[in-house]
Short mmCIF file of C-alpha atoms in Angstrom, two decimals:
data_model
loop_
_atom_site.label_atom_id
_atom_site.label_comp_id
_atom_site.label_asym_id
_atom_site.label_seq_id
_atom_site.Cartn_x
_atom_site.Cartn_y
_atom_site.Cartn_z
CA MET A 764 25.64 10.11 -8.02
CA LYS A 765 21.96 12.03 -8.03
CA ILE A 766 18.65 10.69 -7.00
CA LYS A 767 16.67 10.56 -10.82
CA SER A 768 12.88 9.21 -9.77
CA VAL A 769 10.49 8.73 -6.68
CA ARG A 770 8.05 6.51 -7.36
CA ALA A 771 5.33 5.46 -4.47
CA ARG A 772 2.81 2.49 -4.36
CA VAL A 773 -0.27 1.93 -2.51
CA PHE A 774 -0.49 -2.15 -2.23
CA GLU A 775 -4.35 -2.73 -1.18
CA TRP A 776 -4.72 -6.34 0.21
CA LYS A 777 -7.39 -8.10 -1.98
CA GLY A 778 -6.64 -11.61 -0.68
CA LYS A 779 -8.20 -13.51 2.67
CA THR A 780 -7.90 -12.13 5.60
CA VAL A 781 -8.72 -14.11 9.20
CA PRO A 782 -12.04 -12.56 10.25
CA PRO A 783 -12.27 -10.33 13.85
CA GLN A 784 -12.90 -11.57 16.99
CA GLY A 785 -14.41 -10.23 20.12
CA ASN A 786 -11.66 -9.25 22.26
CA PHE A 787 -9.15 -9.59 20.08
CA CYS A 788 -6.37 -6.59 21.10
CA SER A 789 -7.19 -3.76 23.70
CA ASN A 790 -7.08 -0.48 22.13
CA ALA A 791 -7.89 3.67 22.21
CA MET A 792 -11.06 3.28 20.97
CA ASP A 793 -12.61 0.83 23.06
CA LEU A 794 -13.24 3.89 25.43
CA VAL A 795 -15.93 4.97 22.85
CA TYR A 796 -18.77 3.86 22.23
CA SER A 797 -19.59 2.15 18.58
CA ASN A 798 -21.19 -0.59 17.04
CA THR A 799 -18.09 -1.66 15.29
CA GLU A 800 -15.38 -4.20 16.58
CA SER A 801 -13.50 -1.70 18.35
CA MET A 802 -9.91 -2.72 16.68
CA SER A 803 -11.11 -2.21 13.20
CA THR A 804 -9.38 1.27 13.14
CA PHE A 805 -6.62 -0.08 13.80
CA ARG A 806 -6.22 -3.01 11.10
CA PHE A 807 -4.59 -1.51 8.06
CA HIS A 808 -4.46 -3.95 4.74
CA SER A 809 -2.39 -1.37 2.10
CA TRP A 810 0.94 -1.14 2.36
CA THR A 811 2.81 1.84 0.70
CA VAL A 812 6.07 0.69 -1.24
CA VAL A 813 8.93 3.81 -1.99
CA GLU A 814 11.24 3.48 -5.20
CA ILE A 815 14.36 5.83 -5.14
CA GLU A 816 15.96 5.23 -8.48
CA THR A 817 19.35 6.81 -9.18
CA ASP A 818 21.02 7.70 -12.26
CA ASP A 819 23.40 4.90 -12.14
CA GLY A 820 20.66 2.34 -11.96
CA ILE A 821 20.51 1.65 -7.71
CA ILE A 822 16.83 1.47 -6.53
CA GLY A 823 16.67 1.52 -3.16
CA LEU A 824 12.91 0.74 -1.59
CA GLY A 825 11.40 2.06 1.45
CA ASN A 826 8.25 1.50 2.72
CA VAL A 827 5.35 3.09 4.70
CA ALA A 828 2.33 1.61 6.75
CA LEU A 829 0.60 4.22 7.92
CA ALA A 830 -2.72 5.88 6.66
CA PRO A 831 -0.69 4.72 3.12
CA ALA A 832 -2.98 6.85 0.82
CA ILE A 833 -2.25 9.93 2.35
CA ALA A 834 1.44 9.45 2.65
CA LYS A 835 1.84 8.38 -1.15
CA ALA A 836 0.13 12.22 -1.71
CA ILE A 837 3.25 13.06 0.24
CA ILE A 838 5.19 11.45 -0.99
CA ASP A 839 4.19 12.79 -4.62
CA GLN A 840 3.27 16.35 -3.83
CA TYR A 841 5.51 17.40 -1.18
CA LEU A 842 8.93 15.17 -0.52
CA THR A 843 9.80 14.06 -3.82
CA PRO A 844 10.47 17.38 -5.08
CA LEU A 845 12.90 18.05 -2.17
CA VAL A 846 15.00 14.95 -3.06
CA LEU A 847 15.12 14.78 -6.85
CA GLY A 848 18.22 15.58 -8.58
CA GLN A 849 20.23 15.73 -5.20
CA ASP A 850 22.74 13.10 -3.97
CA PRO A 851 21.65 10.48 -1.52
CA TRP A 852 24.69 10.58 0.71
CA ASP A 853 23.59 14.47 1.59
CA TYR A 854 21.03 11.67 4.19
CA GLU A 855 20.98 14.55 7.13
CA TYR A 856 20.60 17.47 5.01
CA LEU A 857 17.96 15.89 2.71
CA TRP A 858 16.03 14.28 6.23
CA GLN A 859 16.30 18.31 7.44
CA ARG A 860 14.51 19.43 3.92
CA MET A 861 11.97 17.11 4.78
CA TYR A 862 11.04 17.63 8.18
CA ARG A 863 11.49 21.54 8.06
CA ALA A 864 9.59 21.88 4.59
CA THR A 865 6.46 20.53 6.00
CA HIS A 866 7.06 21.58 9.42
CA ALA A 867 3.38 23.30 9.46
CA TRP A 868 0.99 20.70 9.45
CA GLY A 869 3.84 17.91 9.73
CA ARG A 870 6.20 17.10 12.32
CA LYS A 871 4.72 14.32 13.87
CA GLY A 872 2.45 11.07 12.50
CA VAL A 873 1.89 10.34 8.54
CA THR A 874 4.14 12.89 7.22
CA MET A 875 6.97 11.61 9.76
CA ALA A 876 6.31 8.32 8.87
CA ALA A 877 6.19 9.48 4.50
CA ILE A 878 9.69 11.12 5.21
CA SER A 879 10.40 7.89 7.23
CA ALA A 880 9.76 6.00 3.86
CA ILE A 881 12.26 8.29 2.09
CA ASP A 882 14.94 8.01 3.96
CA LEU A 883 14.76 3.83 4.06
CA ALA A 884 14.65 3.50 0.52
CA ILE A 885 17.57 6.78 0.61
CA TRP A 886 19.89 4.01 3.23
CA ASP A 887 19.01 1.25 0.82
CA ILE A 888 21.26 2.89 -2.06
CA LEU A 889 23.72 3.84 0.58
CA GLY A 890 24.63 0.19 1.48
CA LYS A 891 23.83 -0.57 -2.33
CA SER A 892 26.36 1.92 -3.64
CA VAL A 893 29.47 0.39 -1.77
CA ASN A 894 27.57 -3.20 -1.77
CA LYS A 895 27.54 -3.29 1.85
CA PRO A 896 24.38 -3.77 4.71
CA VAL A 897 22.91 -1.31 6.24
CA PHE A 898 24.36 -1.48 9.63
CA LYS A 899 27.21 -1.60 8.31
CA LEU A 900 27.20 2.24 7.80
CA LEU A 901 25.73 2.98 11.70
CA GLY A 902 28.59 1.23 13.67
CA GLY A 903 28.88 -2.44 12.43
CA ARG A 904 27.80 -5.71 14.29
CA THR A 905 27.73 -5.65 17.43
CA LYS A 906 26.09 -8.97 18.31
CA GLU A 907 26.90 -12.25 16.92
CA LYS A 908 23.15 -12.52 15.90
CA ILE A 909 19.43 -10.41 16.85
CA PRO A 910 17.54 -12.13 19.82
CA VAL A 911 13.94 -11.81 19.43
CA TYR A 912 11.05 -12.03 21.19
CA TYR A 913 8.02 -14.15 19.93
CA SER A 914 4.89 -11.40 19.73
CA LYS A 915 1.67 -12.37 18.81
CA LEU A 916 -0.49 -14.27 21.44
CA TYR A 917 -3.53 -12.06 20.63
CA ARG A 918 -6.13 -12.69 23.23
CA THR A 919 -8.90 -15.57 21.65
CA ASN A 920 -9.73 -18.32 23.51
CA LEU A 921 -7.04 -19.55 26.57
CA ASP A 922 -6.69 -22.83 24.62
CA GLU A 923 -5.69 -21.84 21.98
CA MET A 924 -2.97 -19.32 23.03
CA GLN A 925 -1.56 -21.35 25.34
CA ALA A 926 -1.20 -24.07 22.39
CA GLU A 927 0.30 -20.87 20.50
CA ALA A 928 2.89 -20.19 22.89
CA GLN A 929 3.80 -23.71 23.50
CA LYS A 930 4.18 -23.90 19.80
CA TYR A 931 6.80 -21.03 19.91
CA LYS A 932 8.61 -22.30 23.20
CA ASP A 933 9.04 -25.67 21.45
CA GLU A 934 11.09 -24.05 18.74
CA GLY A 935 13.40 -22.18 20.94
CA PHE A 936 12.05 -18.86 21.83
CA THR A 937 12.43 -17.74 25.43
CA ALA A 938 10.47 -14.20 25.52
CA PHE A 939 7.07 -13.96 24.56
CA LYS A 940 4.56 -11.22 24.13
CA MET A 941 0.64 -11.38 24.67
CA ARG A 942 -2.40 -8.90 24.07
CA PHE A 943 -5.06 -7.67 27.04
CA GLY A 944 -8.50 -8.17 25.46
CA TYR A 945 -10.13 -6.15 28.02
CA GLY A 946 -9.97 -2.28 29.50
CA PRO A 947 -11.78 0.25 31.53
CA ALA A 948 -14.60 -0.19 29.65
CA HIS A 949 -15.35 -4.09 30.48
CA LEU A 950 -15.48 -3.59 34.31
CA GLN A 951 -14.54 -5.97 37.14
CA LYS A 952 -14.86 -8.72 34.88
CA GLY A 953 -12.57 -7.37 32.31
CA VAL A 954 -9.97 -7.03 35.06
CA ALA A 955 -10.68 -11.01 35.94
CA GLU A 956 -10.24 -11.88 32.38
CA ASN A 957 -7.33 -10.17 31.84
CA LEU A 958 -5.63 -11.79 34.44
CA LYS A 959 -6.45 -14.75 33.60
CA SER A 960 -4.96 -14.69 30.74
CA VAL A 961 -1.33 -13.87 32.45
CA GLU A 962 -1.93 -16.55 34.10
CA ALA A 963 -2.29 -19.57 31.61
CA ILE A 964 0.70 -17.81 29.53
CA ARG A 965 2.88 -18.16 32.12
CA GLU A 966 1.70 -21.46 33.10
CA VAL A 967 3.21 -22.59 30.18
CA ILE A 968 5.98 -20.30 29.44
CA GLY A 969 6.96 -20.60 33.42
CA TYR A 970 9.18 -17.77 34.95
CA ASP A 971 12.69 -18.34 33.17
CA ASN A 972 10.97 -17.27 30.48
CA ASP A 973 9.84 -13.39 30.00
CA LEU A 974 6.73 -12.55 29.30
CA MET A 975 5.43 -8.71 28.02
CA LEU A 976 2.40 -7.98 28.07
CA GLU A 977 0.76 -4.97 26.33
CA CYS A 978 -2.18 -3.05 25.60
CA TYR A 979 -1.86 -1.28 23.06
CA MET A 980 -3.10 1.99 24.52
CA GLY A 981 -6.23 0.52 25.68
CA TRP A 982 -6.23 1.48 29.22
CA ASN A 983 -6.31 4.95 30.87
CA LEU A 984 -4.62 5.52 33.73
CA GLU A 985 -6.98 5.14 36.91
CA TYR A 986 -7.54 1.52 35.03
CA ALA A 987 -3.53 0.74 34.82
CA LYS A 988 -3.25 1.99 38.54
CA ARG A 989 -5.24 -0.55 39.24
CA MET A 990 -4.36 -3.65 37.36
CA LEU A 991 -0.34 -2.57 38.30
CA PRO A 992 -0.12 -4.24 41.40
CA LYS A 993 -2.42 -6.80 40.27
CA LEU A 994 0.30 -7.84 37.38
CA GLU A 995 3.49 -7.94 39.71
CA LYS A 996 3.22 -11.69 40.75
CA PHE A 997 3.65 -12.25 37.09
CA GLU A 998 6.63 -10.84 37.33
CA PRO A 999 6.25 -9.33 33.57
CA ARG A 1000 9.26 -7.66 31.66
CA TRP A 1001 7.40 -4.69 30.87
CA LEU A 1002 3.97 -3.27 30.38
CA GLU A 1003 3.64 -1.92 26.38
CA GLU A 1004 1.45 1.24 25.84
CA PRO A 1005 -0.70 1.43 28.78
CA VAL A 1006 -2.24 4.73 28.05
CA ILE A 1007 -2.51 6.88 25.08
CA ALA A 1008 0.40 8.00 23.45
CA ASP A 1009 0.22 11.51 24.23
CA ASP A 1010 -0.74 11.09 28.05
CA ILE A 1011 3.21 11.26 28.43
CA ASP A 1012 2.62 12.04 32.18
CA GLY A 1013 0.21 9.41 32.66
CA TYR A 1014 3.39 6.85 32.04
CA ALA A 1015 5.63 8.70 33.76
CA GLU A 1016 3.43 8.41 36.80
CA LEU A 1017 2.48 4.18 35.88
CA ASN A 1018 6.33 4.09 35.38
CA GLN A 1019 7.23 5.05 38.80
CA LEU A 1020 4.49 2.99 40.90
CA SER A 1021 5.91 -0.64 40.57
CA SER A 1022 8.43 -2.59 39.84
CA ILE A 1023 7.24 -3.14 36.42
CA PRO A 1024 8.31 -1.19 33.89
CA ILE A 1025 6.35 1.12 31.55
CA SER A 1026 7.48 0.95 27.72
CA GLY A 1027 6.29 2.86 24.74
CA GLY A 1028 7.12 4.92 22.06
CA GLU A 1029 5.48 2.94 18.75
CA HIS A 1030 3.87 6.25 18.41
CA GLU A 1031 6.32 8.72 18.77
CA PHE A 1032 7.37 10.47 16.24
CA SER A 1033 10.14 12.34 16.33
CA LEU A 1034 13.66 12.92 18.55
CA TYR A 1035 12.12 15.33 20.50
CA GLY A 1036 9.54 13.76 21.76
CA PHE A 1037 11.57 10.94 23.09
CA LYS A 1038 14.13 13.23 25.00
CA GLN A 1039 10.75 14.48 26.58
CA LEU A 1040 9.95 10.63 27.48
CA LEU A 1041 12.99 10.16 28.70
CA ASP A 1042 13.25 13.44 30.33
CA LYS A 1043 10.06 12.56 32.31
CA LYS A 1044 11.30 8.94 32.90
CA ALA A 1045 8.30 7.69 31.60
CA VAL A 1046 9.79 5.14 29.95
CA SER A 1047 12.21 2.93 30.81
CA VAL A 1048 11.75 0.52 27.70
CA VAL A 1049 11.88 2.86 24.27
CA GLN A 1050 9.80 0.81 21.16
CA TYR A 1051 9.96 3.13 17.98
CA ASP A 1052 9.70 2.14 14.41
CA THR A 1053 11.96 3.58 11.91
CA ASN A 1054 9.12 3.63 9.34
CA ARG A 1055 7.86 5.91 11.76
CA VAL A 1056 10.25 8.03 13.18
CA GLY A 1057 11.65 9.44 10.23
CA GLY A 1058 13.79 6.53 9.20
CA ILE A 1059 17.05 5.70 9.99
CA THR A 1060 18.73 8.92 10.02
CA ALA A 1061 16.46 10.00 13.06
CA ALA A 1062 16.52 6.17 14.41
CA HIS A 1063 19.76 6.19 14.72
CA LYS A 1064 19.83 9.58 16.74
CA ILE A 1065 17.14 8.39 19.34
CA ASN A 1066 19.38 5.31 19.65
CA ALA A 1067 22.01 7.22 20.56
CA LEU A 1068 19.74 9.59 23.57
CA CYS A 1069 18.59 6.02 24.40
CA GLU A 1070 22.46 4.97 25.60
CA ALA A 1071 22.75 8.25 26.80
CA TYR A 1072 19.88 7.64 29.75
CA SER A 1073 20.73 4.24 30.00
CA VAL A 1074 16.82 2.75 28.76
CA PRO A 1075 17.09 0.26 26.09
CA VAL A 1076 15.66 0.35 22.35
CA ILE A 1077 13.64 -2.33 21.73
CA PRO A 1078 11.68 -1.70 17.85
CA HIS A 1079 8.19 -2.48 17.48
CA ALA A 1080 7.25 -5.21 14.89
CA GLY A 1081 10.75 -6.77 13.61
CA GLN A 1082 11.28 -6.08 10.07
CA MET A 1083 14.44 -5.19 8.15
CA HIS A 1084 14.80 -1.75 9.01
CA ASN A 1085 14.31 -1.92 11.99
CA TYR A 1086 16.85 -4.63 12.54
CA HIS A 1087 19.77 -3.54 11.76
CA LEU A 1088 19.10 -0.62 13.95
CA THR A 1089 19.51 -3.40 16.43
CA MET A 1090 21.87 -4.82 15.04
CA SER A 1091 24.53 -1.59 14.78
CA THR A 1092 24.06 -0.96 18.59
CA LEU A 1093 24.11 -1.71 22.07
CA ALA A 1094 21.32 0.06 23.05
CA SER A 1095 19.23 -1.88 21.34
CA PRO A 1096 19.35 -5.31 23.47
CA MET A 1097 16.47 -7.49 21.39
CA SER A 1098 13.91 -7.31 18.37
CA GLU A 1099 10.33 -7.56 18.48
CA TYR A 1100 10.09 -10.40 15.94
CA PHE A 1101 6.07 -12.26 14.27
CA PRO A 1102 6.02 -14.83 11.99
CA MET A 1103 4.96 -14.89 8.13
CA PHE A 1104 1.13 -15.56 9.05
CA ASP A 1105 -2.30 -15.05 7.50
CA VAL A 1106 -3.33 -11.05 7.25
CA GLU A 1107 -5.06 -9.98 10.28
CA VAL A 1108 -4.27 -7.19 12.16
CA GLY A 1109 -2.21 -5.97 8.41
CA ASN A 1110 1.56 -5.87 10.05
CA GLU A 1111 1.53 -9.31 8.21
CA LEU A 1112 1.88 -7.84 4.64
CA PHE A 1113 5.31 -6.92 4.82
CA TYR A 1114 6.13 -10.28 4.19
CA TYR A 1115 3.88 -10.72 1.25
CA ILE A 1116 4.82 -7.58 -0.64
CA PHE A 1117 9.10 -8.15 0.48
CA ASP A 1118 12.05 -10.90 0.00
CA GLY A 1119 14.79 -10.47 2.37
CA GLU A 1120 13.49 -10.80 6.39
CA PRO A 1121 14.94 -13.05 7.78
CA VAL A 1122 13.59 -16.24 9.55
CA ALA A 1123 13.46 -16.58 13.67
CA GLU A 1124 16.17 -20.18 14.66
CA ASN A 1125 15.85 -21.00 18.03
CA GLY A 1126 15.13 -17.37 18.91
CA PHE A 1127 17.54 -15.49 17.14
CA VAL A 1128 17.28 -13.34 13.84
CA GLN A 1129 20.83 -13.48 10.87
CA LEU A 1130 21.60 -10.49 9.43
CA ASP A 1131 24.02 -11.28 6.23
CA ASP A 1132 27.03 -9.38 6.35
CA ASN A 1133 27.28 -9.81 2.25
CA LYS A 1134 23.50 -9.01 1.46
CA PRO A 1135 23.64 -4.64 0.15
CA GLY A 1136 21.47 -2.44 1.20
CA LEU A 1137 18.57 -3.14 3.40
CA GLY A 1138 18.26 -6.50 2.04
CA LEU A 1139 15.51 -6.82 0.62
CA THR A 1140 13.35 -7.53 -2.55
CA MET A 1141 10.12 -7.38 -3.72
CA LYS A 1142 8.27 -10.44 -3.78
CA THR A 1143 6.18 -11.08 -6.61
CA GLU A 1144 4.21 -14.68 -5.12
CA PHE A 1145 1.27 -12.94 -4.39
CA LEU A 1146 1.06 -9.70 -6.76
CA ASP A 1147 -2.14 -10.81 -8.04
CA GLN A 1148 -2.93 -10.54 -4.32
CA PHE A 1149 -2.86 -6.84 -4.16
CA ASN A 1150 -5.31 -3.91 -5.58
CA ILE A 1151 -1.49 -1.97 -6.76
CA ILE A 1152 -2.31 1.74 -7.46
CA GLU A 1153 0.42 3.91 -8.79
#
């Protein structure tokens, strides 16, 4: 079996979107003066889909959400020549070819995300070629089903947030993640607003359910050090990405500061990067995304690394490429879960492009032992809502 072709297409959403709201989610741009809504730079309304076909007709699907047009160019110009004509079962060799050939200008960010898309498609091929789901190739089933936490609860009107939390609590979820809407630029008023929102969600879900708090890199070290003591009484399971991803020492200081575990890794991109985080005790929860860190080949190694450090892995964003990793290791106790929703930030697009994503029932998702590969197919229902760039 050899790789015959690689096709990368950008799917640009042109359908209905939810309009931006002020203080929707704190983010790294909040500290920079701008005349536009700060979250606008973190909205991604396009996605790159990779289809790799073998000489015996198997097609594997991969995807990348970061800077899709740039990722497509990297795949077309640099990565495709490295895998054409190769045996997909030599996945480690192919991964090293892509990683090392682009190392001078790649290593992290969009290049690693592009490598991830190729790697995901290769693993989809491997599963399909032996008629097994990918998680069976990685170690098999370690859980009867995967516990998931409900992840949305962006900062809106508090009554709306409470109604949203109540709705999904009634559906059986026992863990919830909410977003802060305010950071250092909003001064003491923002501190008060942040505390009000946490109190409002705790009022609905109580203290017998988990609550996770996300900053999305929208705070700085000084602000986070002021906030952590104020948040302890709410007993959060973790505080996510309080500072920008490059401030590893800041993460490490915060992780030792209070009883609140610090989580991160959504914006880390390599095995070496996660080793640095773990060596510095910078995070108590690792949250890589398989379509960013180098695909399944890299994520499988990160799982083993985290297991050795006794740090749990709870991947970012749900999605099938992450669920297969979660199912196949004890290092990962649960996964994130987004319901299908109107296109807002952009991660919703996954559910408009692909069929096969499991729907949560009573706070769990299930993977099918009899569905080969990643278990995804291309969805046709919404094709007319995309501009598709070959």
